[in-house]
């Protein structure tokens, strides 16, 4: 196993954050054996928070360690195979909430302050507000902005960001609501390494996570190894799981004091995050976190609707163009002429900066493109090896020669047409770097202390900028749909022309 000390920028994915073995300071992790309901492990801060000495609690029946009521409820529900729900716990004048989750043969109980309770009417109001205010806006970006505003209103963190992943798990801040004195991070990009795979996977399961105090002292869960299994305990379902020291460093370098992060899931995949920063410690209780979960679920649903709608709209738009192109092809016998000489051209069918038609040895160009020689080479050296459809957003990553024209064709989408080898239509997109802006102060210095470079979003942005050299905006599902149907139409016209030719000969 890797310890935190051995983890660096190159191997983030290997840090075992699910078995970190510590709790955040604001709550106690109590672990009990699901067979006997006796406490098997516990975080050492139990004395500070519940006033129970750690040594006394190990081995105790849960009903004595916490309360009869809590133990009875968990036991009953577990044995009846019902889902476990949080239970209230009162110790002296202090109120807590016991939030259960299951990890193998262990019941993990997060005991945390119940915080200011919201009355049911206000709670209902909140949920209604979420439902009504997250309506269908013009664009996904507007929807994100609305969601950020709502999160700001409900939970009042200093900075709320909606962070969207691309297909390689790099991210971009697509919406932001912040206190006026803070610099804006809207439009900043981050490399995938900033949120490693294990962290993303835990998010998919958990949905919402707070770090209540970035300067907290993590409390070790002891004994460290589960007496039930002889293995480190997986606490990925615990909401109190302590935070990777690397991520803590990252937050400290940003001067962040507390955070709230919530997953936005689209069609079963992590689409993005609601990422909130506060510049001092901040705790929001279980009910508020549930409201946040509700909010992201409503948002995800609307997002799914919106994506379908965007797909349909784009498909409809390109279909209009396709129909006109078909008319041109049937009235003008020369297919290449029909596709590139008139208005619309084949390049109007999807968003692109240029395109090329390669037909019967001729190359026809439209918009911004590599030279004819470069396209010829591309056909011989790359496309000839590929299937009917080929696409990449980074030609450079598979074809070094593309370096010379990355500002014209970093992204390429191509289809082969007709029976004959060597006939292609291709669409190009330039490197996206040129279209990406640095959201805040343009001074791009890494944070250096004692000769060591520290992790900061700004440093991340630089890493990202290096990474996206030669990478274009990604091709979307509806782009493939559009060129796919265009190809079918062309083949159809070609077949018909062949047939007419044969008919006329007979
Ligand atoms: C976790 N990194 C995260 C999380 C976010 C980010 C949102 C989840 C935090 C949570 O669980 O609450 C990243 N946060 C960002 C970004 C912004 C932001 C990009 O606000 C932009 C504004 N982090 C690094 C590097 C490594 C790394 C280089 O930058 C690896 C070496 C690791 N990030 C890392 C780990 C976690 C993490 C391990 C999981 C933390 C945990 O759950 O314990």
GROMACS .gro file of C-alpha atoms in nm, residues 82-460:
model
  379
   82UNK     CA    1  -3.438  -0.235   0.577
   83UNK     CA    2  -3.226   0.067   0.494
   84UNK     CA    3  -3.069   0.227   0.798
   85UNK     CA    4  -3.166   0.584   0.874
   86UNK     CA    5  -2.994   0.843   1.092
   87UNK     CA    6  -3.094   0.849   1.458
   88UNK     CA    7  -3.087   1.131   1.709
   89UNK     CA    8  -2.869   1.107   2.016
   90UNK     CA    9  -2.871   1.334   2.319
   91UNK     CA   10  -2.585   1.341   2.564
   92UNK     CA   11  -2.641   1.586   2.847
   93UNK     CA   12  -2.764   1.899   2.675
   94UNK     CA   13  -2.585   1.821   2.349
   95UNK     CA   14  -2.767   1.689   2.049
   96UNK     CA   15  -2.605   1.465   1.790
   97UNK     CA   16  -2.705   1.272   1.485
   98UNK     CA   17  -2.586   0.914   1.430
   99UNK     CA   18  -2.552   0.849   1.058
  100UNK     CA   19  -2.513   0.479   0.976
  101UNK     CA   20  -2.344   0.314   0.680
  102UNK     CA   21  -2.228  -0.037   0.613
  103UNK     CA   22  -1.882  -0.159   0.522
  104UNK     CA   23  -1.858  -0.535   0.490
  105UNK     CA   24  -1.930  -0.682   0.833
  106UNK     CA   25  -1.901  -0.344   0.998
  107UNK     CA   26  -2.160  -0.088   1.086
  108UNK     CA   27  -2.000   0.255   1.065
  109UNK     CA   28  -2.170   0.528   1.262
  110UNK     CA   29  -2.084   0.891   1.203
  111UNK     CA   30  -2.176   1.078   1.520
  112UNK     CA   31  -2.188   1.448   1.448
  113UNK     CA   32  -2.343   1.760   1.600
  114UNK     CA   33  -2.702   1.783   1.484
  115UNK     CA   34  -2.651   2.155   1.431
  116UNK     CA   35  -2.929   2.406   1.415
  117UNK     CA   36  -3.239   2.211   1.323
  118UNK     CA   37  -3.445   2.350   1.040
  119UNK     CA   38  -3.817   2.345   1.105
  120UNK     CA   39  -4.013   2.126   0.864
  121UNK     CA   40  -4.191   2.420   0.704
  122UNK     CA   41  -3.868   2.598   0.618
  123UNK     CA   42  -3.727   2.269   0.492
  124UNK     CA   43  -4.022   2.217   0.263
  125UNK     CA   44  -3.988   2.573   0.143
  126UNK     CA   45  -3.626   2.506   0.057
  127UNK     CA   46  -3.710   2.200  -0.147
  128UNK     CA   47  -3.988   2.380  -0.331
  129UNK     CA   48  -3.752   2.664  -0.408
  130UNK     CA   49  -3.504   2.416  -0.552
  131UNK     CA   50  -3.771   2.262  -0.772
  132UNK     CA   51  -3.909   2.589  -0.899
  133UNK     CA   52  -3.590   2.788  -0.939
  134UNK     CA   53  -3.395   2.528  -1.128
  135UNK     CA   54  -3.606   2.566  -1.436
  136UNK     CA   55  -3.513   2.504  -1.790
  137UNK     CA   56  -3.286   2.782  -1.895
  138UNK     CA   57  -3.158   2.865  -2.237
  139UNK     CA   58  -2.829   2.685  -2.201
  140UNK     CA   59  -2.646   2.440  -1.979
  141UNK     CA   60  -2.422   2.725  -1.867
  142UNK     CA   61  -2.721   2.928  -1.755
  143UNK     CA   62  -2.858   2.629  -1.569
  144UNK     CA   63  -2.525   2.595  -1.393
  145UNK     CA   64  -2.528   2.962  -1.302
  146UNK     CA   65  -2.878   2.924  -1.155
  147UNK     CA   66  -2.772   2.621  -0.953
  148UNK     CA   67  -2.469   2.807  -0.819
  149UNK     CA   68  -2.688   3.100  -0.714
  150UNK     CA   69  -2.926   2.871  -0.537
  151UNK     CA   70  -2.647   2.693  -0.350
  152UNK     CA   71  -2.511   3.032  -0.248
  153UNK     CA   72  -2.852   3.132  -0.122
  154UNK     CA   73  -2.910   2.810   0.070
  155UNK     CA   74  -2.571   2.747   0.224
  156UNK     CA   75  -2.385   3.076   0.191
  157UNK     CA   76  -2.033   2.957   0.120
  158UNK     CA   77  -1.798   3.237   0.006
  159UNK     CA   78  -1.745   3.086  -0.338
  160UNK     CA   79  -1.969   2.844  -0.527
  161UNK     CA   80  -1.843   2.688  -0.847
  162UNK     CA   81  -1.991   2.443  -1.092
  163UNK     CA   82  -1.706   2.237  -1.217
  164UNK     CA   83  -1.754   2.031  -1.534
  165UNK     CA   84  -1.544   1.732  -1.641
  166UNK     CA   85  -1.439   1.659  -1.997
  167UNK     CA   86  -1.407   1.305  -2.129
  168UNK     CA   87  -1.054   1.278  -1.989
  169UNK     CA   88  -1.158   1.410  -1.648
  170UNK     CA   89  -0.998   1.750  -1.687
  171UNK     CA   90  -1.230   2.011  -1.547
  172UNK     CA   91  -1.350   2.363  -1.606
  173UNK     CA   92  -1.527   2.614  -1.383
  174UNK     CA   93  -1.842   2.677  -1.590
  175UNK     CA   94  -2.038   2.883  -1.336
  176UNK     CA   95  -1.947   3.081  -1.029
  177UNK     CA   96  -2.112   3.288  -0.759
  178UNK     CA   97  -1.876   3.450  -0.508
  179UNK     CA   98  -1.823   3.722  -0.257
  180UNK     CA   99  -1.728   4.040  -0.444
  181UNK     CA  100  -1.376   4.073  -0.300
  182UNK     CA  101  -1.267   3.733  -0.436
  183UNK     CA  102  -1.102   3.703  -0.777
  184UNK     CA  103  -1.305   3.511  -1.031
  185UNK     CA  104  -1.210   3.160  -1.132
  186UNK     CA  105  -1.476   3.131  -1.399
  187UNK     CA  106  -1.335   2.966  -1.710
  188UNK     CA  107  -1.030   2.818  -1.538
  189UNK     CA  108  -0.932   2.466  -1.634
  190UNK     CA  109  -0.778   2.196  -1.419
  191UNK     CA  110  -0.608   1.869  -1.505
  192UNK     CA  111  -0.763   1.537  -1.414
  193UNK     CA  112  -0.495   1.475  -1.150
  194UNK     CA  113  -0.650   1.738  -0.920
  195UNK     CA  114  -0.938   1.503  -0.848
  196UNK     CA  115  -0.795   1.154  -0.879
  197UNK     CA  116  -1.002   0.853  -0.976
  198UNK     CA  117  -1.055   0.715  -0.622
  199UNK     CA  118  -1.192   1.054  -0.514
  200UNK     CA  119  -1.429   1.061  -0.813
  201UNK     CA  120  -1.546   0.709  -0.740
  202UNK     CA  121  -1.624   0.789  -0.379
  203UNK     CA  122  -1.821   1.091  -0.498
  204UNK     CA  123  -2.035   0.879  -0.723
  205UNK     CA  124  -2.139   0.676  -0.419
  206UNK     CA  125  -2.165   0.949  -0.164
  207UNK     CA  126  -2.294   1.253  -0.346
  208UNK     CA  127  -2.212   1.522  -0.092
  209UNK     CA  128  -1.907   1.582   0.122
  210UNK     CA  129  -1.800   1.858   0.355
  211UNK     CA  130  -1.460   1.944   0.491
  212UNK     CA  131  -1.563   2.151   0.789
  213UNK     CA  132  -1.222   2.285   0.882
  214UNK     CA  133  -0.923   2.259   0.650
  215UNK     CA  134  -0.692   2.321   0.949
  216UNK     CA  135  -0.846   2.035   1.147
  217UNK     CA  136  -0.654   1.768   1.326
  218UNK     CA  137  -0.762   1.429   1.194
  219UNK     CA  138  -0.856   1.183   1.466
  220UNK     CA  139  -0.717   0.830   1.423
  221UNK     CA  140  -0.960   0.539   1.429
  222UNK     CA  141  -0.813   0.279   1.662
  223UNK     CA  142  -0.730   0.002   1.657
  224UNK     CA  143  -0.610   0.080   1.308
  225UNK     CA  144  -0.672  -0.270   1.173
  226UNK     CA  145  -1.023  -0.411   1.199
  227UNK     CA  146  -1.029  -0.688   1.462
  228UNK     CA  147  -1.305  -0.850   1.254
  229UNK     CA  148  -1.113  -0.887   0.932
  230UNK     CA  149  -0.748  -0.822   1.012
  231UNK     CA  150  -0.761  -0.561   0.730
  232UNK     CA  151  -0.771  -0.182   0.721
  233UNK     CA  152  -1.132  -0.063   0.734
  234UNK     CA  153  -1.295   0.080   0.422
  235UNK     CA  154  -1.465   0.400   0.538
  236UNK     CA  155  -1.555   0.538   0.197
  237UNK     CA  156  -1.922   0.552   0.296
  238UNK     CA  157  -1.853   0.757   0.605
  239UNK     CA  158  -1.934   1.124   0.575
  240UNK     CA  159  -1.670   1.196   0.838
  241UNK     CA  160  -1.385   1.033   0.650
  242UNK     CA  161  -1.069   1.237   0.697
  243UNK     CA  162  -0.922   1.408   0.394
  244UNK     CA  163  -0.614   1.317   0.192
  245UNK     CA  164  -0.322   1.532   0.312
  246UNK     CA  165  -0.252   1.623  -0.051
  247UNK     CA  166  -0.595   1.770  -0.096
  248UNK     CA  167  -0.566   1.951   0.237
  249UNK     CA  168  -0.242   2.107   0.117
  250UNK     CA  169  -0.416   2.214  -0.202
  251UNK     CA  170  -0.696   2.381  -0.008
  252UNK     CA  171  -0.455   2.545   0.234
  253UNK     CA  172  -0.256   2.688  -0.053
  254UNK     CA  173  -0.576   2.840  -0.183
  255UNK     CA  174  -0.636   2.981   0.168
  256UNK     CA  175  -0.963   2.789   0.183
  257UNK     CA  176  -1.097   2.718   0.532
  258UNK     CA  177  -1.384   2.478   0.458
  259UNK     CA  178  -1.550   2.316   0.159
  260UNK     CA  179  -1.864   2.150   0.038
  261UNK     CA  180  -1.849   1.930  -0.269
  262UNK     CA  181  -2.144   1.762  -0.437
  263UNK     CA  182  -2.153   1.527  -0.734
  264UNK     CA  183  -2.351   1.604  -1.047
  265UNK     CA  184  -2.428   1.275  -1.218
  266UNK     CA  185  -2.556   1.249  -1.573
  267UNK     CA  186  -2.673   0.914  -1.710
  268UNK     CA  187  -2.484   0.725  -1.442
  269UNK     CA  188  -2.157   0.912  -1.498
  270UNK     CA  189  -1.997   1.187  -1.299
  271UNK     CA  190  -2.064   1.499  -1.508
  272UNK     CA  191  -1.929   1.757  -1.270
  273UNK     CA  192  -1.922   1.891  -0.916
  274UNK     CA  193  -2.069   2.168  -0.716
  275UNK     CA  194  -1.754   2.292  -0.540
  276UNK     CA  195  -1.794   2.541  -0.259
  277UNK     CA  196  -1.521   2.718  -0.068
  278UNK     CA  197  -1.542   2.911   0.253
  279UNK     CA  198  -1.254   3.116   0.386
  280UNK     CA  199  -1.309   3.014   0.748
  281UNK     CA  200  -1.433   2.690   0.907
  282UNK     CA  201  -1.791   2.603   0.820
  283UNK     CA  202  -2.012   2.311   0.913
  284UNK     CA  203  -2.348   2.240   0.755
  285UNK     CA  204  -2.556   1.969   0.913
  286UNK     CA  205  -2.696   1.647   0.778
  287UNK     CA  206  -3.032   1.795   0.676
  288UNK     CA  207  -2.867   2.074   0.485
  289UNK     CA  208  -2.644   1.822   0.312
  290UNK     CA  209  -2.957   1.625   0.222
  291UNK     CA  210  -3.107   1.942   0.072
  292UNK     CA  211  -2.789   1.980  -0.126
  293UNK     CA  212  -2.818   1.621  -0.245
  294UNK     CA  213  -3.175   1.688  -0.349
  295UNK     CA  214  -3.062   1.997  -0.534
  296UNK     CA  215  -2.794   1.812  -0.731
  297UNK     CA  216  -3.042   1.535  -0.814
  298UNK     CA  217  -3.297   1.782  -0.946
  299UNK     CA  218  -3.020   1.955  -1.134
  300UNK     CA  219  -2.899   1.625  -1.283
  301UNK     CA  220  -3.250   1.547  -1.406
  302UNK     CA  221  -3.285   1.884  -1.574
  303UNK     CA  222  -2.941   1.843  -1.720
  304UNK     CA  223  -3.039   1.508  -1.870
  305UNK     CA  224  -3.346   1.670  -2.028
  306UNK     CA  225  -3.140   1.958  -2.154
  307UNK     CA  226  -2.873   1.735  -2.307
  308UNK     CA  227  -3.136   1.536  -2.491
  309UNK     CA  228  -3.291   1.860  -2.611
  310UNK     CA  229  -2.953   1.999  -2.723
  311UNK     CA  230  -2.890   1.675  -2.909
  312UNK     CA  231  -3.225   1.698  -3.084
  313UNK     CA  232  -3.183   2.066  -3.168
  314UNK     CA  233  -2.837   2.019  -3.312
  315UNK     CA  234  -2.949   1.714  -3.505
  316UNK     CA  235  -3.243   1.910  -3.646
  317UNK     CA  236  -3.014   2.195  -3.749
  318UNK     CA  237  -2.768   1.970  -3.927
  319UNK     CA  238  -3.053   1.783  -4.086
  320UNK     CA  239  -3.172   2.106  -4.251
  321UNK     CA  240  -2.826   2.152  -4.397
  322UNK     CA  241  -2.811   1.788  -4.501
  323UNK     CA  242  -3.140   1.815  -4.691
  324UNK     CA  243  -3.015   2.119  -4.883
  325UNK     CA  244  -2.692   1.938  -4.963
  326UNK     CA  245  -2.891   1.642  -5.093
  327UNK     CA  246  -3.087   1.877  -5.321
  328UNK     CA  247  -2.763   2.025  -5.447
  329UNK     CA  248  -2.622   1.678  -5.509
  330UNK     CA  249  -2.925   1.562  -5.703
  331UNK     CA  250  -2.945   1.873  -5.920
  332UNK     CA  251  -2.571   1.907  -5.983
  333UNK     CA  252  -2.426   1.583  -6.099
  334UNK     CA  253  -2.077   1.644  -5.958
  335UNK     CA  254  -2.094   1.544  -5.592
  336UNK     CA  255  -1.782   1.732  -5.485
  337UNK     CA  256  -1.907   2.053  -5.648
  338UNK     CA  257  -2.244   2.008  -5.481
  339UNK     CA  258  -2.084   1.971  -5.142
  340UNK     CA  259  -1.832   2.253  -5.137
  341UNK     CA  260  -1.906   2.514  -5.406
  342UNK     CA  261  -2.240   2.644  -5.289
  343UNK     CA  262  -2.420   2.759  -4.983
  344UNK     CA  263  -2.458   2.556  -4.763
  345UNK     CA  264  -2.132   2.364  -4.780
  346UNK     CA  265  -2.055   2.032  -4.614
  347UNK     CA  266  -1.868   2.226  -4.345
  348UNK     CA  267  -2.197   2.387  -4.236
  349UNK     CA  268  -2.332   2.058  -4.113
  350UNK     CA  269  -2.140   2.065  -3.783
  351UNK     CA  270  -1.937   2.316  -3.588
  352UNK     CA  271  -1.587   2.323  -3.737
  353UNK     CA  272  -1.329   2.568  -3.864
  354UNK     CA  273  -1.274   2.398  -4.196
  355UNK     CA  274  -1.299   2.077  -4.390
  356UNK     CA  275  -1.170   1.881  -4.686
  357UNK     CA  276  -1.323   1.658  -4.948
  358UNK     CA  277  -1.097   1.397  -5.098
  359UNK     CA  278  -1.258   1.250  -5.406
  360UNK     CA  279  -1.115   1.053  -5.691
  361UNK     CA  280  -0.770   1.190  -5.624
  362UNK     CA  281  -0.878   1.554  -5.601
  363UNK     CA  282  -0.873   1.755  -5.279
  364UNK     CA  283  -1.131   2.030  -5.225
  365UNK     CA  284  -1.093   2.266  -4.929
  366UNK     CA  285  -1.333   2.481  -4.730
  367UNK     CA  286  -1.248   2.718  -4.445
  368UNK     CA  287  -0.926   2.693  -4.247
  369UNK     CA  288  -0.739   2.373  -4.330
  370UNK     CA  289  -0.397   2.214  -4.359
  371UNK     CA  290  -0.242   2.227  -4.709
  372UNK     CA  291  -0.334   1.979  -4.982
  373UNK     CA  292   0.003   1.806  -4.938
  374UNK     CA  293  -0.056   1.771  -4.566
  375UNK     CA  294  -0.403   1.632  -4.623
  376UNK     CA  295  -0.274   1.385  -4.879
  377UNK     CA  296  -0.015   1.263  -4.628
  378UNK     CA  297  -0.279   1.241  -4.359
  379UNK     CA  298  -0.494   1.022  -4.583
  380UNK     CA  299  -0.207   0.790  -4.673
  381UNK     CA  300  -0.043   0.765  -4.334
  382UNK     CA  301  -0.338   0.773  -4.095
  383UNK     CA  302  -0.682   0.747  -4.251
  384UNK     CA  303  -0.592   0.456  -4.477
  385UNK     CA  304  -0.539   0.248  -4.164
  386UNK     CA  305  -0.867   0.347  -4.002
  387UNK     CA  306  -1.226   0.231  -4.017
  388UNK     CA  307  -1.500   0.416  -4.206
  389UNK     CA  308  -1.528   0.669  -3.925
  390UNK     CA  309  -1.233   0.826  -3.758
  391UNK     CA  310  -1.216   1.104  -3.503
  392UNK     CA  311  -0.981   1.251  -3.252
  393UNK     CA  312  -0.963   1.579  -3.069
  394UNK     CA  313  -0.586   1.553  -3.064
  395UNK     CA  314  -0.439   1.442  -3.395
  396UNK     CA  315  -0.098   1.540  -3.258
  397UNK     CA  316  -0.115   1.271  -2.992
  398UNK     CA  317  -0.113   0.998  -3.258
  399UNK     CA  318   0.054   1.178  -3.548
  400UNK     CA  319   0.355   1.403  -3.479
  401UNK     CA  320   0.340   1.566  -3.823
  402UNK     CA  321   0.015   1.733  -3.717
  403UNK     CA  322   0.225   1.972  -3.509
  404UNK     CA  323   0.271   2.197  -3.811
  405UNK     CA  324  -0.101   2.261  -3.841
  406UNK     CA  325  -0.235   2.222  -3.487
  407UNK     CA  326  -0.387   2.569  -3.502
  408UNK     CA  327  -0.589   2.450  -3.803
  409UNK     CA  328  -0.660   2.085  -3.742
  410UNK     CA  329  -0.596   1.950  -3.394
  411UNK     CA  330  -0.937   1.791  -3.400
  412UNK     CA  331  -1.039   1.584  -3.699
  413UNK     CA  332  -1.354   1.392  -3.778
  414UNK     CA  333  -1.350   1.197  -4.100
  415UNK     CA  334  -1.571   0.956  -4.288
  416UNK     CA  335  -1.488   0.741  -4.582
  417UNK     CA  336  -1.739   0.760  -4.866
  418UNK     CA  337  -1.826   0.526  -5.145
  419UNK     CA  338  -1.689   0.187  -5.230
  420UNK     CA  339  -1.367   0.328  -5.356
  421UNK     CA  340  -1.075   0.352  -5.115
  422UNK     CA  341  -0.928   0.693  -5.054
  423UNK     CA  342  -1.245   0.902  -5.071
  424UNK     CA  343  -1.305   1.099  -4.754
  425UNK     CA  344  -1.487   1.391  -4.607
  426UNK     CA  345  -1.317   1.548  -4.310
  427UNK     CA  346  -1.391   1.827  -4.068
  428UNK     CA  347  -1.131   2.018  -3.866
  429UNK     CA  348  -1.115   2.204  -3.538
  430UNK     CA  349  -0.819   2.413  -3.419
  431UNK     CA  350  -0.636   2.365  -3.091
  432UNK     CA  351  -0.864   2.487  -2.811
  433UNK     CA  352  -0.589   2.655  -2.612
  434UNK     CA  353  -0.633   2.970  -2.814
  435UNK     CA  354  -0.995   2.991  -2.714
  436UNK     CA  355  -0.931   2.930  -2.344
  437UNK     CA  356  -0.890   3.232  -2.124
  438UNK     CA  357  -0.723   3.272  -1.790
  439UNK     CA  358  -1.011   3.371  -1.567
  440UNK     CA  359  -0.835   3.584  -1.307
  441UNK     CA  360  -0.519   3.781  -1.275
  442UNK     CA  361  -0.297   3.685  -1.570
  443UNK     CA  362   0.018   3.657  -1.362
  444UNK     CA  363   0.083   3.285  -1.368
  445UNK     CA  364   0.322   3.218  -1.084
  446UNK     CA  365   0.329   2.891  -0.897
  447UNK     CA  366   0.330   2.919  -0.524
  448UNK     CA  367   0.687   2.850  -0.412
  449UNK     CA  368   0.800   2.821  -0.053
  450UNK     CA  369   1.149   2.710   0.053
  451UNK     CA  370   1.222   2.612  -0.303
  452UNK     CA  371   0.926   2.375  -0.322
  453UNK     CA  372   0.644   2.428  -0.567
  454UNK     CA  373   0.308   2.384  -0.403
  455UNK     CA  374  -0.022   2.278  -0.547
  456UNK     CA  375  -0.251   2.564  -0.636
  457UNK     CA  376  -0.527   2.601  -0.892
  458UNK     CA  377  -0.304   2.841  -1.078
  459UNK     CA  378  -0.025   2.586  -1.095
  460UNK     CA  379  -0.286   2.335  -1.205
   0.00000   0.00000   0.00000
